Amino acid sequence: MTDNVHGHSMTIKRSVDEVYAIAERDGFALLDIAIDEERLKRTLDDDGCGAFACFEGRVRNHNNATSVERLTYYGYEDLAINQGRAIIDEAKQRFEITNAIAIHRIGALDIGDVAVWVGVVSAHRYPAFDACRWILDTIKADIPVWKQEYYEDDSSKWLSNNG
Amino acid sequence: MTDNVHGHSMTIKRSVDEVYAIAERDGFALLDIAIDEERLKRTLDDDGCGAFACFEGRVRNHNNATSVERLTYYGYEDLAINQGRAIIDEAKQRFEITNAIAIHRIGALDIGDVAVWVGVVSAHRYPAFDACRWILDTIKADIPVWKQEYYEDDSSKWLSNNG
Amino acid sequence: MSTLAVATPTEAVMNINVLYFASLADEANCQQETVSVPQSTSLTELYEQLSQKHRFSRPQAELRVAVNDYFANWTDQIHDGDSVVFITPVAGG
Amino acid sequence: MSTLAVATPTEAVMNINVLYFASLADEANCQQETVSVPQSTSLTELYEQLSQKHRFSRPQAELRVAVNDYFANWTDQIHDGDSVVFITPVAGG
């Protein structure tokens, strides 16, 4: 039952190349396979930038004291892309940065898999750090992605970032 | 003349494998070839960590309004390694992080080359960001590395981080 | 396609495509449905009606709403053919 | 190996290995030298003497000092065989 009613939010409609093209143009996209961090990083190469800050959110093997086996992320792709574009645009206005890119992965992830990647380049270091953190926080607050944790006894639950 | 009196500070005494072994054990080393970011990142893999923050300081093509052709970094290797160990130890006490590694490159670098790499893993995201920034700031303040910028007209000057 | 009880044949109606995600999809037991509602129906009224139908556990105050793939205000008007999604607290990252 | 003028033959002397980096290497026109100084010579006195010899442009107040590959205090004592480095403002990153 779960797979039926969530099938539309576990995979994306776009091709992988489309996803990276959207990420390069708009700064954000959803992807349903492993994130190619080197590809995103290369997209940000800029001779005028002395600073590159990046963050990877990975699936960890515990949540508080509970052991986690795997995690499934579900996303509302079209809203995520529209909202992601707005977040990256706002980051470029708030901080002295040259460029920023983020991708959130959806689907079934294993321990250690990268769920979200954020990279920022700027001339100087503090705006890169500040923008990277702000983009991550704003993605976690506003991008329509949900997650369900699965435990050793095969039970699961919906998680929430804000209570 | 310049090369004679600075020769000892443009290359390292240790082998590349020794450098990465020291970085893995103590958290900091100097290197005189391109930094292998993927190798450092793999060293930090930890299933208990949901957060990986990293920073790359790259040679940019300008400093204020002046066009920069290349940059040479000079380092005092043995002091750098001792001081780097102290910095990483202190970072682990100050912040809720699991591990941290940084490498500073010395020698002649081209535009776009990575001069310094800092990576931090932790269970949660804010300590990773905070520690990464603190380690970078402290490296810039305390690690005995100096740099000379070379300009289009072949002139050069010593730079200083603190005036 | 389901029709809500409040839409009577004599009124002008609009068809709204509602998508469900996360716990709302579990509770509605579907990914999407098209509902016919009177033309003046507000987003708040739409959620109230669907909430009764599917016995959603989240009150509207805990949700955001998106119209045609953009976040919207609960006071925004909707029109025939619009796509509406009620957004439970997100949990990315 | 150079010997500083202040070290007279009747005093006990210590040999200190001094390494130079960055602008101090330019001004000293060497990477390192071994100097013989009276046994009670302080780091401050050592810098003063070498500064006169090489006409260093940086006053001591702008420098840090390292002994045997660790940062030291200017008031730390040095001993025969020690390695000393005067550290101009660093510029890594």
Coordinates of C-alpha atoms in Angstrom, one line a residue:
Chain A
M1 CA 0.0 0.0 0.0
T2 CA 2.7 2.4 1.0
D3 CA 4.5 2.1 -2.3
N4 CA 1.3 2.6 -4.3
V5 CA 0.3 5.9 -2.7
H6 CA 3.9 7.2 -2.6
G7 CA 5.1 6.0 -5.9
H8 CA 4.8 9.4 -7.6
S9 CA 7.1 11.0 -4.9
M10 CA 9.9 8.4 -4.9
T11 CA 11.1 8.9 -8.5
I12 CA 11.5 12.0 -10.6
K13 CA 9.9 12.7 -14.0
R14 CA 13.0 14.3 -15.5
S15 CA 16.1 12.6 -17.0
V16 CA 19.4 12.8 -15.1
D17 CA 20.8 15.2 -17.7
E18 CA 17.8 17.4 -17.3
V19 CA 18.3 17.4 -13.5
Y20 CA 21.9 18.6 -13.8
A21 CA 20.9 21.2 -16.4
I22 CA 18.2 22.6 -14.1
A23 CA 20.6 22.5 -11.2
E24 CA 23.2 24.4 -13.2
R25 CA 20.7 27.0 -14.5
D26 CA 18.4 27.4 -11.5
G27 CA 20.6 26.2 -8.6
F28 CA 18.4 23.4 -7.3
A29 CA 16.9 20.1 -8.4
L30 CA 15.7 16.8 -7.1
L31 CA 17.4 13.5 -8.2
D32 CA 16.4 9.9 -7.6
I33 CA 19.9 8.3 -7.9
A34 CA 23.2 8.9 -6.3
I35 CA 24.3 12.5 -6.4
D36 CA 27.4 13.1 -8.5
E37 CA 29.2 15.5 -6.3
E38 CA 32.2 16.0 -8.6
R39 CA 29.8 17.0 -11.5
L40 CA 28.2 19.6 -9.3
K41 CA 31.5 20.9 -8.1
R42 CA 32.9 21.2 -11.6
T43 CA 29.8 23.3 -12.5
L44 CA 30.8 25.8 -9.8
D45 CA 34.5 26.2 -11.0
D46 CA 35.2 29.9 -11.3
D47 CA 38.7 31.5 -11.6
G48 CA 37.4 34.5 -9.7
C49 CA 36.4 32.5 -6.6
G50 CA 38.9 31.9 -3.8
A51 CA 36.4 30.1 -1.7
F52 CA 34.4 26.9 -2.2
A53 CA 32.2 25.7 0.8
C54 CA 30.1 22.6 0.6
F55 CA 27.9 20.5 2.7
E56 CA 26.7 16.9 2.4
G57 CA 23.8 15.6 4.4
R58 CA 24.3 11.8 4.8
V59 CA 22.0 9.1 6.1
R60 CA 23.4 8.2 9.5
N61 CA 23.0 4.9 11.3
H62 CA 21.1 6.3 14.3
N63 CA 18.5 8.9 15.2
N64 CA 19.0 9.9 18.8
A65 CA 19.4 6.4 20.4
T66 CA 17.5 4.4 17.8
S67 CA 19.4 2.4 15.3
V68 CA 18.4 3.2 11.7
E69 CA 18.6 0.6 8.9
R70 CA 17.6 2.8 5.9
L71 CA 15.6 5.9 5.0
T72 CA 13.2 6.7 2.2
Y73 CA 12.8 10.3 1.0
Y74 CA 9.7 11.4 -0.9
G75 CA 9.6 14.6 -2.9
Y76 CA 7.1 16.9 -4.7
E77 CA 9.3 17.5 -7.7
D78 CA 7.7 20.4 -9.4
L79 CA 7.2 22.5 -6.3
A80 CA 10.7 21.6 -5.1
I81 CA 12.3 22.9 -8.3
N82 CA 10.2 26.1 -8.2
Q83 CA 11.0 26.7 -4.5
G84 CA 14.6 25.7 -4.9
R85 CA 15.1 28.3 -7.6
A86 CA 13.6 30.9 -5.2
I87 CA 16.0 29.9 -2.4
I88 CA 19.1 30.1 -4.6
D89 CA 18.0 33.4 -6.0
E90 CA 17.5 34.8 -2.5
A91 CA 20.9 33.4 -1.3
K92 CA 22.6 35.3 -4.2
Q93 CA 20.9 38.5 -3.0
R94 CA 21.6 37.9 0.7
F95 CA 25.3 36.9 0.4
E96 CA 28.3 38.1 -1.6
I97 CA 28.6 34.9 -3.5
T98 CA 29.2 34.1 -7.1
N99 CA 27.2 30.9 -7.5
A100 CA 25.5 28.2 -5.6
I101 CA 24.0 24.7 -6.4
A102 CA 22.1 22.2 -4.3
I103 CA 20.5 18.9 -5.1
H104 CA 18.3 16.8 -2.9
R105 CA 18.0 13.1 -3.5
I106 CA 14.7 11.1 -3.1
G107 CA 13.9 7.4 -3.0
A108 CA 15.3 4.6 -0.8
L109 CA 18.7 5.5 0.6
D110 CA 21.2 3.4 2.6
I111 CA 23.4 4.4 5.5
G112 CA 26.2 6.8 4.3
D113 CA 24.3 7.9 1.1
V114 CA 24.3 11.6 0.5
A115 CA 20.7 12.9 0.8
V116 CA 21.5 16.6 0.1
W117 CA 24.5 18.4 -1.4
V118 CA 25.0 22.2 -1.2
G119 CA 28.0 23.9 -2.8
V120 CA 28.8 27.7 -2.9
V121 CA 31.6 29.6 -4.5
S122 CA 32.6 33.2 -3.7
A123 CA 35.6 35.5 -3.8
H124 CA 36.0 35.4 -0.1
R125 CA 35.4 32.7 2.5
Y126 CA 32.8 34.0 5.0
P127 CA 30.0 34.5 2.4
A128 CA 30.6 31.0 1.1
F129 CA 30.2 29.5 4.6
D130 CA 27.2 31.7 5.5
A131 CA 25.4 31.1 2.2
C132 CA 26.0 27.3 2.4
R133 CA 24.5 27.1 5.9
W134 CA 21.6 29.4 5.0
I135 CA 20.7 27.4 1.9
L136 CA 20.9 24.1 3.8
D137 CA 18.7 25.5 6.6
T138 CA 16.2 26.9 4.1
I139 CA 16.1 23.7 2.1
K140 CA 15.3 21.8 5.3
A141 CA 12.6 24.3 6.2
D142 CA 10.9 24.8 2.8
I143 CA 11.7 22.2 0.2
P144 CA 8.8 19.7 0.0
V145 CA 10.7 16.5 0.8
W146 CA 9.6 14.1 3.5
K147 CA 11.3 11.1 5.0
Q148 CA 10.5 7.8 6.6
E149 CA 13.0 6.0 8.8
Y150 CA 13.0 2.2 8.9
Y151 CA 14.2 0.3 11.9
E152 CA 15.6 -3.1 12.6
D153 CA 12.2 -4.6 13.4
D154 CA 10.9 -3.3 10.0
S155 CA 8.8 -0.6 11.7
S156 CA 8.9 2.9 10.3
K157 CA 7.9 6.4 11.0
W158 CA 7.5 9.8 9.3
L159 CA 10.0 12.3 10.5
S160 CA 9.6 16.0 10.8
N161 CA 12.2 18.8 10.8
N162 CA 10.1 21.1 12.8
G163 CA 8.2 19.1 15.4
Chain B
M1 CA 68.3 34.1 -5.7
T2 CA 64.7 33.8 -4.5
D3 CA 64.7 30.1 -5.3
N4 CA 67.9 29.5 -3.4
V5 CA 66.9 31.0 -0.1
H6 CA 63.3 29.6 -0.2
G7 CA 64.0 26.1 -1.7
H8 CA 63.6 24.4 1.7
S9 CA 60.1 25.9 2.1
M10 CA 58.7 25.1 -1.3
T11 CA 58.9 21.3 -1.0
I12 CA 58.2 18.8 1.7
K13 CA 60.6 16.3 3.2
R14 CA 58.0 13.5 3.6
S15 CA 56.5 11.2 1.0
V16 CA 53.0 11.7 -0.2
D17 CA 51.8 8.5 1.6
E18 CA 53.4 9.8 4.8
V19 CA 51.6 13.1 4.3
Y20 CA 48.2 11.4 4.1
A21 CA 49.0 9.1 7.0
I22 CA 49.9 12.1 9.1
A23 CA 46.7 13.9 8.0
E24 CA 44.6 10.8 8.9
R25 CA 46.3 10.4 12.3
D26 CA 46.9 14.0 13.4
G27 CA 44.4 15.9 11.2
F28 CA 46.8 18.2 9.4
A29 CA 49.8 18.1 7.0
L30 CA 51.5 20.1 4.3
L31 CA 51.7 18.7 0.8
D32 CA 53.6 20.0 -2.3
I33 CA 51.5 18.5 -5.0
A34 CA 47.8 18.7 -5.9
I35 CA 45.5 17.8 -3.0
D36 CA 43.5 14.6 -3.5
E37 CA 40.2 15.8 -2.1
E38 CA 38.5 12.5 -2.6
R39 CA 41.2 10.7 -0.7
L40 CA 40.8 13.0 2.3
K41 CA 37.0 12.8 2.1
R42 CA 37.1 9.0 2.1
T43 CA 39.2 9.1 5.2
L44 CA 36.4 11.0 7.0
D45 CA 33.6 8.5 6.1
D46 CA 31.7 7.5 9.2
D47 CA 28.3 5.9 9.4
G48 CA 27.5 7.8 12.5
C49 CA 27.9 11.1 10.9
G50 CA 25.0 12.9 9.1
A51 CA 27.0 16.0 8.3
F52 CA 30.1 16.6 6.2
A53 CA 31.2 20.2 5.7
C54 CA 34.2 21.1 3.7
F55 CA 36.0 24.2 2.5
E56 CA 38.5 24.6 -0.4
G57 CA 40.7 27.7 -0.6
R58 CA 41.6 28.2 -4.2
V59 CA 44.0 30.5 -6.0
R60 CA 41.8 33.2 -7.6
N61 CA 42.7 35.4 -10.6
H62 CA 42.7 38.7 -8.7
N63 CA 43.5 40.3 -5.4
N64 CA 41.4 43.3 -4.9
A65 CA 41.7 45.0 -8.3
T66 CA 45.0 43.5 -9.3
S67 CA 45.2 40.6 -11.8
V68 CA 47.1 37.6 -10.4
E69 CA 49.0 35.2 -12.7
R70 CA 50.2 32.6 -10.1
L71 CA 51.0 32.3 -6.4
T72 CA 53.7 30.5 -4.6
Y73 CA 53.2 29.2 -1.1
Y74 CA 56.1 28.5 1.3
G75 CA 55.8 26.5 4.4
Y76 CA 57.8 25.5 7.5
E77 CA 56.8 21.9 7.4
D78 CA 57.7 20.6 10.9
L79 CA 56.2 23.5 12.8
A80 CA 53.1 23.4 10.5
I81 CA 52.5 19.7 11.3
N82 CA 53.0 20.3 15.1
Q83 CA 50.7 23.3 15.1
G84 CA 48.2 21.6 12.8
R85 CA 47.9 18.7 15.3
A86 CA 47.2 21.2 18.1
I87 CA 44.6 23.0 16.0
I88 CA 42.7 19.8 15.1
D89 CA 42.9 18.6 18.7
E90 CA 41.4 21.9 19.9
A91 CA 38.7 21.8 17.3
K92 CA 37.6 18.4 18.6
Q93 CA 37.4 19.8 22.1
R94 CA 35.5 23.0 21.1
F95 CA 32.9 21.5 18.8
E96 CA 30.7 18.4 18.8
I97 CA 32.5 16.8 15.8
T98 CA 33.6 13.3 15.1
N99 CA 36.6 14.0 12.9
A100 CA 38.4 16.7 11.0
I101 CA 41.2 16.8 8.4
A102 CA 43.0 19.6 6.7
I103 CA 45.9 19.9 4.3
H104 CA 47.7 23.0 3.1
R105 CA 49.6 22.9 -0.2
I106 CA 52.9 24.7 -0.8
G107 CA 54.9 25.4 -3.9
A108 CA 53.9 27.1 -7.1
L109 CA 50.2 27.1 -7.7
D110 CA 48.1 28.1 -10.7
I111 CA 44.8 29.9 -10.8
G112 CA 42.1 27.5 -9.6
D113 CA 44.4 25.2 -7.7
V114 CA 43.3 24.3 -4.2
A115 CA 45.7 25.8 -1.6
V116 CA 43.9 24.5 1.5
W117 CA 41.3 21.9 2.1
V118 CA 39.3 21.4 5.4
G119 CA 36.8 18.7 6.0
V120 CA 34.7 17.9 9.1
V121 CA 32.2 15.2 9.9
S122 CA 29.8 15.2 12.8
A123 CA 26.4 13.8 13.8
H124 CA 24.6 17.1 13.2
R125 CA 25.1 20.0 10.8
Y126 CA 26.0 23.1 12.8
P127 CA 29.1 21.7 14.6
A128 CA 30.4 20.7 11.2
F129 CA 30.0 24.2 9.8
D130 CA 31.3 25.9 12.9
A131 CA 34.4 23.7 13.2
C132 CA 35.2 23.9 9.5
R133 CA 35.2 27.7 9.6
W134 CA 37.1 27.8 12.9
I135 CA 39.8 25.4 11.6
L136 CA 40.2 27.4 8.4
D137 CA 40.5 30.7 10.3
T138 CA 43.0 29.2 12.8
I139 CA 45.1 27.7 10.0
K140 CA 45.2 31.1 8.3
A141 CA 46.2 32.7 11.6
D142 CA 48.7 30.2 13.0
I143 CA 50.1 27.8 10.4
P144 CA 53.5 28.9 9.2
V145 CA 52.7 29.3 5.5
W146 CA 53.6 32.4 3.5
K147 CA 52.6 33.4 0.0
Q148 CA 54.0 35.5 -2.8
E149 CA 51.7 36.7 -5.6
Y150 CA 53.1 37.1 -9.1
Y151 CA 51.6 39.7 -11.5
E152 CA 51.4 40.1 -15.2
D153 CA 54.6 42.3 -15.3
D154 CA 56.5 39.5 -13.4
S155 CA 56.6 41.6 -10.2
S156 CA 55.7 39.9 -7.0
K157 CA 55.0 40.6 -3.4
W158 CA 54.7 38.9 0.0
L159 CA 51.2 38.8 1.3
S160 CA 50.0 38.9 4.8
N161 CA 46.7 37.7 6.4
N162 CA 46.9 40.1 9.2
G163 CA 48.2 43.4 7.9
Chain C
M1 CA -13.1 11.2 -9.9
S2 CA -14.9 11.9 -6.7
T3 CA -17.5 14.7 -6.1
L4 CA -17.9 16.3 -2.8
A5 CA -21.3 16.3 -1.3
V6 CA -21.5 20.1 -1.1
A7 CA -21.4 20.6 -4.9
T8 CA -25.0 20.7 -6.0
P9 CA -25.9 20.4 -9.7
T10 CA -27.4 23.9 -9.9
E11 CA -24.2 25.7 -8.9
A12 CA -21.2 26.4 -11.2
V13 CA -18.5 24.0 -10.1
M14 CA -14.7 23.8 -10.6
N15 CA -12.6 20.7 -10.9
I16 CA -9.5 20.8 -8.7
N17 CA -6.7 18.2 -9.0
V18 CA -5.5 17.4 -5.5
L19 CA -2.1 15.6 -5.0
Y20 CA -1.2 13.8 -1.8
F21 CA 2.2 13.3 -0.3
A22 CA 3.6 11.7 2.8
S23 CA 1.2 11.1 5.7
L24 CA -1.7 12.7 3.8
A25 CA -1.2 10.1 1.0
D26 CA -1.3 7.4 3.7
E27 CA -4.5 8.7 5.2
A28 CA -6.2 9.5 1.8
N29 CA -5.0 6.1 0.6
C30 CA -4.3 7.7 -2.8
Q31 CA -1.8 9.8 -4.7
Q32 CA -4.3 12.2 -6.2
E33 CA -7.9 12.8 -6.9
T34 CA -10.0 15.3 -8.8
V35 CA -12.7 17.0 -6.9
S36 CA -15.6 19.1 -8.1
V37 CA -16.4 22.0 -5.7
P38 CA -18.5 25.2 -6.0
Q39 CA -16.7 28.0 -7.7
S40 CA -16.2 30.1 -4.7
T41 CA -14.7 27.4 -2.6
S42 CA -11.6 28.6 -0.7
L43 CA -8.5 26.6 0.0
T44 CA -9.5 26.4 3.7
E45 CA -12.9 25.1 2.8
L46 CA -11.4 22.6 0.4
Y47 CA -9.0 21.2 3.1
E48 CA -11.9 21.1 5.6
Q49 CA -14.0 19.0 3.2
L50 CA -11.2 16.7 2.2
S51 CA -10.1 16.4 5.8
Q52 CA -13.6 15.2 6.8
K53 CA -13.7 12.8 3.9
H54 CA -10.3 11.2 4.6
R55 CA -10.2 11.8 8.4
F56 CA -6.8 13.7 8.1
S57 CA -5.1 13.9 11.5
R58 CA -3.3 17.2 10.8
P59 CA -5.3 20.4 11.5
Q60 CA -4.9 23.0 8.7
A61 CA -2.8 25.2 11.0
E62 CA 0.0 22.7 10.7
L63 CA 0.0 22.7 6.9
R64 CA 1.1 24.8 4.0
V65 CA -0.6 24.8 0.7
A66 CA 0.7 24.8 -2.9
V67 CA -1.3 25.8 -6.0
N68 CA 0.0 24.8 -9.5
D69 CA 3.4 23.8 -8.1
Y70 CA 4.1 27.0 -6.1
F71 CA 3.5 27.7 -2.5
A72 CA 0.4 29.8 -2.0
N73 CA -1.4 31.6 0.7
W74 CA -4.5 30.0 2.3
T75 CA -6.4 33.1 1.2
D76 CA -5.5 32.8 -2.5
Q77 CA -8.4 32.0 -4.8
I78 CA -8.4 28.8 -6.8
H79 CA -9.8 28.2 -10.2
D80 CA -11.1 25.4 -12.3
G81 CA -8.3 23.1 -13.4
D82 CA -5.9 24.2 -10.6
S83 CA -3.7 21.7 -8.9
V84 CA -3.7 21.9 -5.1
V85 CA -1.3 20.2 -2.7
F86 CA -1.5 20.3 1.1
I87 CA 2.0 20.3 2.5
T88 CA 2.6 18.6 5.8
P89 CA 5.8 19.7 7.7
V90 CA 8.7 18.8 5.5
A91 CA 11.7 16.7 6.6
G92 CA 14.4 17.0 4.0
G93 CA 18.2 17.1 4.6
Chain D
M1 CA 78.9 28.9 10.3
S2 CA 79.0 32.5 11.4
T3 CA 79.9 33.7 14.9
L4 CA 78.3 36.8 16.4
A5 CA 80.6 39.5 17.6
V6 CA 79.3 39.4 21.1
A7 CA 80.4 35.8 21.8
T8 CA 83.9 36.2 23.3
P9 CA 86.2 33.2 23.7
T10 CA 86.2 33.3 27.5
E11 CA 82.4 32.7 27.8
A12 CA 80.5 29.4 27.5
V13 CA 78.7 29.6 24.2
M14 CA 75.9 27.7 22.7
N15 CA 75.3 26.9 19.1
I16 CA 71.9 27.8 17.8
N17 CA 70.6 26.7 14.4
V18 CA 68.5 29.5 12.9
L19 CA 66.2 28.8 9.9
Y20 CA 64.8 31.6 7.8
F21 CA 61.5 31.8 5.9
A22 CA 59.7 34.2 3.6
S23 CA 60.9 37.9 3.8
L24 CA 63.5 37.1 6.5
A25 CA 65.1 34.6 4.1
D26 CA 65.2 37.3 1.5
E27 CA 66.8 39.8 3.9
A28 CA 69.3 37.3 5.4
N29 CA 70.0 36.0 1.9
C30 CA 70.1 32.4 3.3
Q31 CA 67.9 29.6 4.4
Q32 CA 69.7 28.9 7.7
E33 CA 72.8 29.6 9.7
T34 CA 74.4 28.3 12.9
V35 CA 75.3 31.1 15.3
S36 CA 77.4 30.8 18.5
V37 CA 76.1 33.0 21.3
P38 CA 76.8 33.3 25.1
Q39 CA 74.9 30.7 27.0
S40 CA 72.5 33.2 28.7
T41 CA 71.4 34.8 25.4
S42 CA 67.6 35.2 25.3
L43 CA 65.4 34.9 22.2
T44 CA 64.9 38.6 22.2
E45 CA 68.7 39.3 22.3
L46 CA 69.2 36.7 19.5
Y47 CA 66.7 38.4 17.2
E48 CA 68.2 41.8 18.0
Q49 CA 71.7 40.6 17.1
L50 CA 70.6 38.9 13.9
S51 CA 68.4 41.8 13.0
Q52 CA 71.4 44.1 13.2
K53 CA 73.6 41.7 11.2
H54 CA 71.0 41.2 8.4
R55 CA 69.2 44.6 8.7
F56 CA 65.8 42.9 9.1
S57 CA 63.0 45.3 8.4
R58 CA 60.5 43.7 10.9
P59 CA 60.6 44.8 14.5
Q60 CA 60.4 41.9 17.0
A61 CA 56.9 43.0 18.0
E62 CA 55.6 41.8 14.7
L63 CA 57.1 38.3 14.9
R64 CA 56.5 35.1 16.6
V65 CA 59.2 32.6 17.5
A66 CA 59.5 28.9 17.3
V67 CA 62.0 26.6 19.1
N68 CA 62.6 23.1 17.9
D69 CA 59.6 23.1 15.6
Y70 CA 57.0 24.4 18.2
F71 CA 55.8 27.9 18.8
A72 CA 57.6 29.3 21.9
N73 CA 57.4 32.4 24.1
W74 CA 59.9 35.1 23.6
T75 CA 60.8 34.6 27.3
D76 CA 61.6 30.9 26.9
Q77 CA 65.2 29.9 27.5
I78 CA 67.2 28.4 24.6
H79 CA 69.9 25.8 24.9
D80 CA 72.9 24.6 22.9
G81 CA 71.8 22.8 19.8
D82 CA 68.3 24.3 19.7
S83 CA 66.7 25.3 16.4
V84 CA 65.1 28.7 16.3
V85 CA 62.9 30.3 13.7
F86 CA 61.5 33.8 13.7
I87 CA 58.0 33.7 12.2
T88 CA 56.8 36.7 10.2
P89 CA 53.1 37.2 9.8
V90 CA 51.7 34.1 8.1
A91 CA 49.6 34.2 5.0
G92 CA 48.2 30.7 4.3
G93 CA 44.8 29.8 3.0

